[in-house]
Coordinates of C-alpha atoms in Angstrom, one line a residue:
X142 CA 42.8 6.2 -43.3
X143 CA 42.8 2.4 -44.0
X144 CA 41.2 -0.7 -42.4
X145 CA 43.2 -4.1 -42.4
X146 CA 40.5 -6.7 -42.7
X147 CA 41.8 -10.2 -42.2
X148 CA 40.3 -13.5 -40.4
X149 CA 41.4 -14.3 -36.7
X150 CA 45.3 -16.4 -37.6
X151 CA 45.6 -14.9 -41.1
X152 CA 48.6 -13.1 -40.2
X153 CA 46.8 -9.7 -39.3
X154 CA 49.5 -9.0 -36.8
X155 CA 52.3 -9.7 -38.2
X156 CA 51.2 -7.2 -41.0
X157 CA 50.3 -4.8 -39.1
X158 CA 53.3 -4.8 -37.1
X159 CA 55.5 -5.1 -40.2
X160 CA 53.4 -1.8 -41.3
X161 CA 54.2 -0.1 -38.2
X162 CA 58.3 0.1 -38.6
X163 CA 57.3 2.0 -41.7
X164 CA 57.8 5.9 -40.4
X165 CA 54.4 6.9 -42.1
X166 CA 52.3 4.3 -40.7
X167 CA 50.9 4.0 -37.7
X168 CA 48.1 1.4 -36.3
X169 CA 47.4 1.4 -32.8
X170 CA 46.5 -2.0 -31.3
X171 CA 43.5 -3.7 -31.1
X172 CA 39.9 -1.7 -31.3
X173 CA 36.7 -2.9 -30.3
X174 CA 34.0 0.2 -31.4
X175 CA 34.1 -0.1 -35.4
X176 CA 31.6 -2.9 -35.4
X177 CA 29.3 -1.2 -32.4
X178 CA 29.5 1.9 -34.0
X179 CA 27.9 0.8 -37.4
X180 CA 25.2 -1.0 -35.6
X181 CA 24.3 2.4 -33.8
X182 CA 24.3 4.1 -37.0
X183 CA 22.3 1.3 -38.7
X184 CA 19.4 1.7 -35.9
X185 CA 19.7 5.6 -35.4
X186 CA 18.9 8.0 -38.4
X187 CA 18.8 10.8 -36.3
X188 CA 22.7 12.2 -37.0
X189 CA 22.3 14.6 -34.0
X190 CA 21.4 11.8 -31.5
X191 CA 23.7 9.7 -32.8
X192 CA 26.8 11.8 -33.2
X193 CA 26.7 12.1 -29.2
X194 CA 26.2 8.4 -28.1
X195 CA 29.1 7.1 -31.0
X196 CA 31.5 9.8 -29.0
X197 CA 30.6 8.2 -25.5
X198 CA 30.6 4.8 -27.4
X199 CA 34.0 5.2 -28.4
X200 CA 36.0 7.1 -25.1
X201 CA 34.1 4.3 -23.1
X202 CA 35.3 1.0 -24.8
X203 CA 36.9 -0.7 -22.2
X204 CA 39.9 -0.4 -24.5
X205 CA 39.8 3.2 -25.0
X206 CA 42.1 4.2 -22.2
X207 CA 45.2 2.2 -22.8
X208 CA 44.9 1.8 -27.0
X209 CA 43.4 5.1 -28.4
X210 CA 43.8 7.8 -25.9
X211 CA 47.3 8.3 -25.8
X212 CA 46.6 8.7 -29.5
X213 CA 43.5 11.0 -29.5
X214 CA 41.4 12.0 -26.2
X215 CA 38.3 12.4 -25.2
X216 CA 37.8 15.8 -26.6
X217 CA 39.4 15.3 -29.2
X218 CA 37.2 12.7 -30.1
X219 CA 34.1 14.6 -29.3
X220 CA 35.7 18.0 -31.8
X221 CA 36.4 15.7 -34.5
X222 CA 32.8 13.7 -34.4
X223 CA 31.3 17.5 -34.2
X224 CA 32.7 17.8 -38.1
X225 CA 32.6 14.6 -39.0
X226 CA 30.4 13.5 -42.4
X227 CA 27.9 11.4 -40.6
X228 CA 28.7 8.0 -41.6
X229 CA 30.8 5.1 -40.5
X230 CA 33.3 6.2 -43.4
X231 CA 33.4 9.8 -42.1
X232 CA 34.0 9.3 -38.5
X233 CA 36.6 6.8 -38.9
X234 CA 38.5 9.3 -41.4
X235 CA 38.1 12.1 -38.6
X236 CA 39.4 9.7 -35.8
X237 CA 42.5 8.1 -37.3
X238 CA 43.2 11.9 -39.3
X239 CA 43.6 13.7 -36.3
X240 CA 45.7 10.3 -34.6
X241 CA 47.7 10.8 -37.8
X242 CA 48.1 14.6 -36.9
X243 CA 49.0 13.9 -33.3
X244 CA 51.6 11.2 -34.2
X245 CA 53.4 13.2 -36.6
X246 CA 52.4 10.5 -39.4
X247 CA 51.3 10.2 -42.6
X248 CA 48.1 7.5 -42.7
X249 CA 46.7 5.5 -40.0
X250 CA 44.7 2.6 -39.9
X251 CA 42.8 -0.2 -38.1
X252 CA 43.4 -4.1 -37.4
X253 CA 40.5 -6.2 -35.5
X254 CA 39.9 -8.9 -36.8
X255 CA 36.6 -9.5 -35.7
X256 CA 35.3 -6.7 -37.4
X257 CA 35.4 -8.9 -40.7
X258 CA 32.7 -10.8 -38.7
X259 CA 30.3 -7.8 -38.9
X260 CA 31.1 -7.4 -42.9
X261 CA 27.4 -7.5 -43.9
X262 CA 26.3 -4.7 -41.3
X263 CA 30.0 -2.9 -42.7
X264 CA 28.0 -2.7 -45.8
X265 CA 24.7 -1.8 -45.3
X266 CA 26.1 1.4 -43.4
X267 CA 28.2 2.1 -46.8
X268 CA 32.1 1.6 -45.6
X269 CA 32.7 -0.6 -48.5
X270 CA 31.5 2.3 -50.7
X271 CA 33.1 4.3 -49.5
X272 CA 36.9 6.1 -50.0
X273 CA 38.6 4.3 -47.2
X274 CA 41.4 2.1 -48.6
X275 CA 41.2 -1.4 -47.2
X276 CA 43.5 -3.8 -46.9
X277 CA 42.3 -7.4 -47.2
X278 CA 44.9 -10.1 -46.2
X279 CA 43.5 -13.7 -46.8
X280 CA 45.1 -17.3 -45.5
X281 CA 44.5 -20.6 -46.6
X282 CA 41.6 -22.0 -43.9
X283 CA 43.6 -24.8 -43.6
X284 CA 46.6 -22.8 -42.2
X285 CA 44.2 -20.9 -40.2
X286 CA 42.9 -23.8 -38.2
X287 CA 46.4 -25.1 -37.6
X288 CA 47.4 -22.0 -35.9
X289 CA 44.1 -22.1 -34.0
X290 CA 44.3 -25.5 -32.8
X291 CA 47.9 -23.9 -31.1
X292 CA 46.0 -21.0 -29.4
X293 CA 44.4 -21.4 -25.5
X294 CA 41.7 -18.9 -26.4
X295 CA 40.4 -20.8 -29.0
X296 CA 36.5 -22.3 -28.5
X297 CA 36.3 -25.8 -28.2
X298 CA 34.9 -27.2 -31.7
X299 CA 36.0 -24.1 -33.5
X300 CA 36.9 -26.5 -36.2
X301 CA 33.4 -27.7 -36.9
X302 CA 32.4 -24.3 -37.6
X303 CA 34.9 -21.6 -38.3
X304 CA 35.5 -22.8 -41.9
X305 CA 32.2 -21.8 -43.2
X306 CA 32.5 -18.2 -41.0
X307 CA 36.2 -18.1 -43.1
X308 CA 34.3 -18.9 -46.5
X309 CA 31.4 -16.9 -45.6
X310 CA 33.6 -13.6 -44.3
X311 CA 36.3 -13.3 -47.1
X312 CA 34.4 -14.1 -50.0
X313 CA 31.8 -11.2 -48.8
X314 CA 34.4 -8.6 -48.7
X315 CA 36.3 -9.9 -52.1
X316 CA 33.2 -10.2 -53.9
X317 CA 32.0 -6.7 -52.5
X318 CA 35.2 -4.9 -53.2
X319 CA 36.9 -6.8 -56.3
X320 CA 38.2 -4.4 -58.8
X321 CA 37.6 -1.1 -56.9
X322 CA 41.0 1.3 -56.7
X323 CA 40.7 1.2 -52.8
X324 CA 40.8 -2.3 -52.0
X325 CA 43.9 -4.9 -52.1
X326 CA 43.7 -8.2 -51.6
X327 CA 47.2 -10.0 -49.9
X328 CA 48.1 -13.4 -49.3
X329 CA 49.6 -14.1 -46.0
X330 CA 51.3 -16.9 -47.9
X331 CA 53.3 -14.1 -50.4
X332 CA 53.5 -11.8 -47.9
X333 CA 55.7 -15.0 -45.6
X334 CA 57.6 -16.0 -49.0
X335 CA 58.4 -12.5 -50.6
X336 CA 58.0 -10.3 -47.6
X337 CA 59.6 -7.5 -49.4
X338 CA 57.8 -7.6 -52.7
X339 CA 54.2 -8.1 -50.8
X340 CA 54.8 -5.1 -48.4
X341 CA 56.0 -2.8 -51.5
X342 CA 52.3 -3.7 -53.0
X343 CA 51.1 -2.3 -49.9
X344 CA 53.2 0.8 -49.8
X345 CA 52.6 1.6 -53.0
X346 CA 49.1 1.4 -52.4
X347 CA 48.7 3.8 -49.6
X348 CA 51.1 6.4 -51.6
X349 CA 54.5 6.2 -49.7
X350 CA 57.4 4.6 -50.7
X351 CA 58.2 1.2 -49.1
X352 CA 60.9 2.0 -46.4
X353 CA 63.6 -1.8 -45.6
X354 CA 63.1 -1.1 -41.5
X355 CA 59.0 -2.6 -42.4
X356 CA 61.6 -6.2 -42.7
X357 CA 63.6 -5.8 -39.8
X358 CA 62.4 -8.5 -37.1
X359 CA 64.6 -7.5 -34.2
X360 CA 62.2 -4.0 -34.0
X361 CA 58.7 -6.1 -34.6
X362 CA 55.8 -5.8 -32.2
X363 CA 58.2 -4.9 -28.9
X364 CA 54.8 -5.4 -26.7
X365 CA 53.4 -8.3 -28.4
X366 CA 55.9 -10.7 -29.0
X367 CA 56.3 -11.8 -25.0
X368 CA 52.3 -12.5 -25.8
X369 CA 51.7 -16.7 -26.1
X370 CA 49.8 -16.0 -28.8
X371 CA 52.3 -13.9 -30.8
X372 CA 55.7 -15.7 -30.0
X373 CA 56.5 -16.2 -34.2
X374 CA 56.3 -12.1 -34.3
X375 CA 60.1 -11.8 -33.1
X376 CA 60.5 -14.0 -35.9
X377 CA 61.7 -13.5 -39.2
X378 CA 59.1 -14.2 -42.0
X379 CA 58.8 -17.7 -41.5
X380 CA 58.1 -19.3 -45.2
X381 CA 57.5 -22.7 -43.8
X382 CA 54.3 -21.7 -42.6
X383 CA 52.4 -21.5 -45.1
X384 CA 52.4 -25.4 -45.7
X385 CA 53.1 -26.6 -41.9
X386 CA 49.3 -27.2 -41.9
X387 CA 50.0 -30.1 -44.2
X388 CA 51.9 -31.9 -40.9
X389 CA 50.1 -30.8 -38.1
X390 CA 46.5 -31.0 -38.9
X391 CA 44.7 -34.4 -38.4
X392 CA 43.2 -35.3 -42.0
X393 CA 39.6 -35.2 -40.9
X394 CA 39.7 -31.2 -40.1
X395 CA 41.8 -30.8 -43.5
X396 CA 38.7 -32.8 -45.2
X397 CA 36.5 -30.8 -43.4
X398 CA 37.8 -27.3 -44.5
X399 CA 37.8 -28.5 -48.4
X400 CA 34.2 -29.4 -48.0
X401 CA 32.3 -26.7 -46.3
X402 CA 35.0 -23.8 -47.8
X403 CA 35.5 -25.0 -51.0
X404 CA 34.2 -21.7 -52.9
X405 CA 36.8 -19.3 -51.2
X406 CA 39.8 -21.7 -51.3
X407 CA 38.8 -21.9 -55.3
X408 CA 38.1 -18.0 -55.4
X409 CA 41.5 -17.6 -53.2
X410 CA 44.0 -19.7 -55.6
X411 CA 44.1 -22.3 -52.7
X412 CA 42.9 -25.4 -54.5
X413 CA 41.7 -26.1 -58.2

């Protein structure tokens, strides 16, 4: 299996819905247990005791229901957990194996973005040494707060503080996983220029040849793109967004992001 780590606006959808016209991909919406789950592993050492809460934790996210189980159900869940190595790493392999087996495909993954919130606790329960391929798509923080600013669910003052979770959050997972065979770092920028060249690299990487319906826009995201937040997903690849920050973000939140992210947007190619 694979994860697809990406901050919130980085263009997580959009690759993950490109990856799903792929016949040999699938990734379900939305999760919310990844993150819980590696906390209950981090406080319970006891594999016994823990095996059976992470089962109920899982079948009663209040997202279980409409994203996983038409995928997997709730005994499945428990069968797989019962053989399951007992890490994070093992029962996310089990899980997304046997949604691979039931959809007839040949790798699945996972796409919440907030789980790249929780990278430090990701760690210390050894998913990033680990097998598990992960895909690590990274935007310019500048880009990012344009498209927040555009989005009702956004906090108010979100730009005061989200740059330094961006810096923070990326930079973590890079450093941690720079150079290792299962990790590959995208740009949402080359992946919106070159869309065919960026999602060959990916392909490639999870071991299946790179399929031209993964470009086809009319066929993207058939549930999401009626979402407000998700209009651009009907879309083809829309190269002027990389740079549309430079036009719709007041100067003082562009100054801001240079100050208090300037590592990652050096470490990410973004500025000198």
């Amino acid at each position: 299996m694979f994860i697809l780590f990406g901050s919130p606006r980085s263009g997580t959808t959009l690759f993950k819905e490109s990856l799903n016209l792929h016949s040999g991909i699938f990734i379900p919406h939305q999760t919310t247990f990844i993150s819980p789950v590696a906390h209950l592993i981090g406080c319970i050492s006891d594999w016994s005791k823990a095996q059976t809460l992470i089962t109920q934790l899982i079948v009663s996210t209040d997202d279980y229901r409409e994203v996983l189980a038409p995928y997997i159900s709730p005994s499945e869940v428990e069968e797989v957990l019962g053989s399951a190595k007992p890490t994070l790493a093992g029962i996310l392999q089990a899980i997304y194996g046997r949604i691979a087996r039931n959809t007839g495909k040949s790798i699945c993954g996972d796409k919440t973005p907030d789980d790249l919130l929780s990278i430090r606790k990701l760690e210390q329960v050894g998913l990033l040494h680990s097998d598990v391929k992960l895909l690590h798509i990274v935007r310019d923080v500048r880009g990012v707060m344009s498209s927040l600013k555009n989005v009702i669910w956004a906090p108010e003052g979100i730009e005061e503080y989200f740059p330094r979770l961006w810096n923070y959050t990326n930079l973590h997972l890079h450093n941690a996983m720079r150079g290792r065979p299962n990790y590959l770092l995208m740009h949402y920028e080359d992946l919106i220029s070159n869309p065919q060249g960026a999602l060959a690299r990916v392909t490639d990487f999870l071991g299946l040849p790179f399929e031209e319906a993964m470009l086809d826009n009319n066929k993207r995201a058939p549930v999401l793109r009626n979402d407000a937040s998700h209009l651009n997903l009907a879309q083809p690849f829309l190269n002027d967004r990389a740079t549309s920050w430079k036009s719709e973000l007041d100067p003082q939140i562009i100054k801001h992001c240079e100050t208090t992210a300037t590592e990652a947007l050096q470490v990410f190619g973004y500025i000198s």
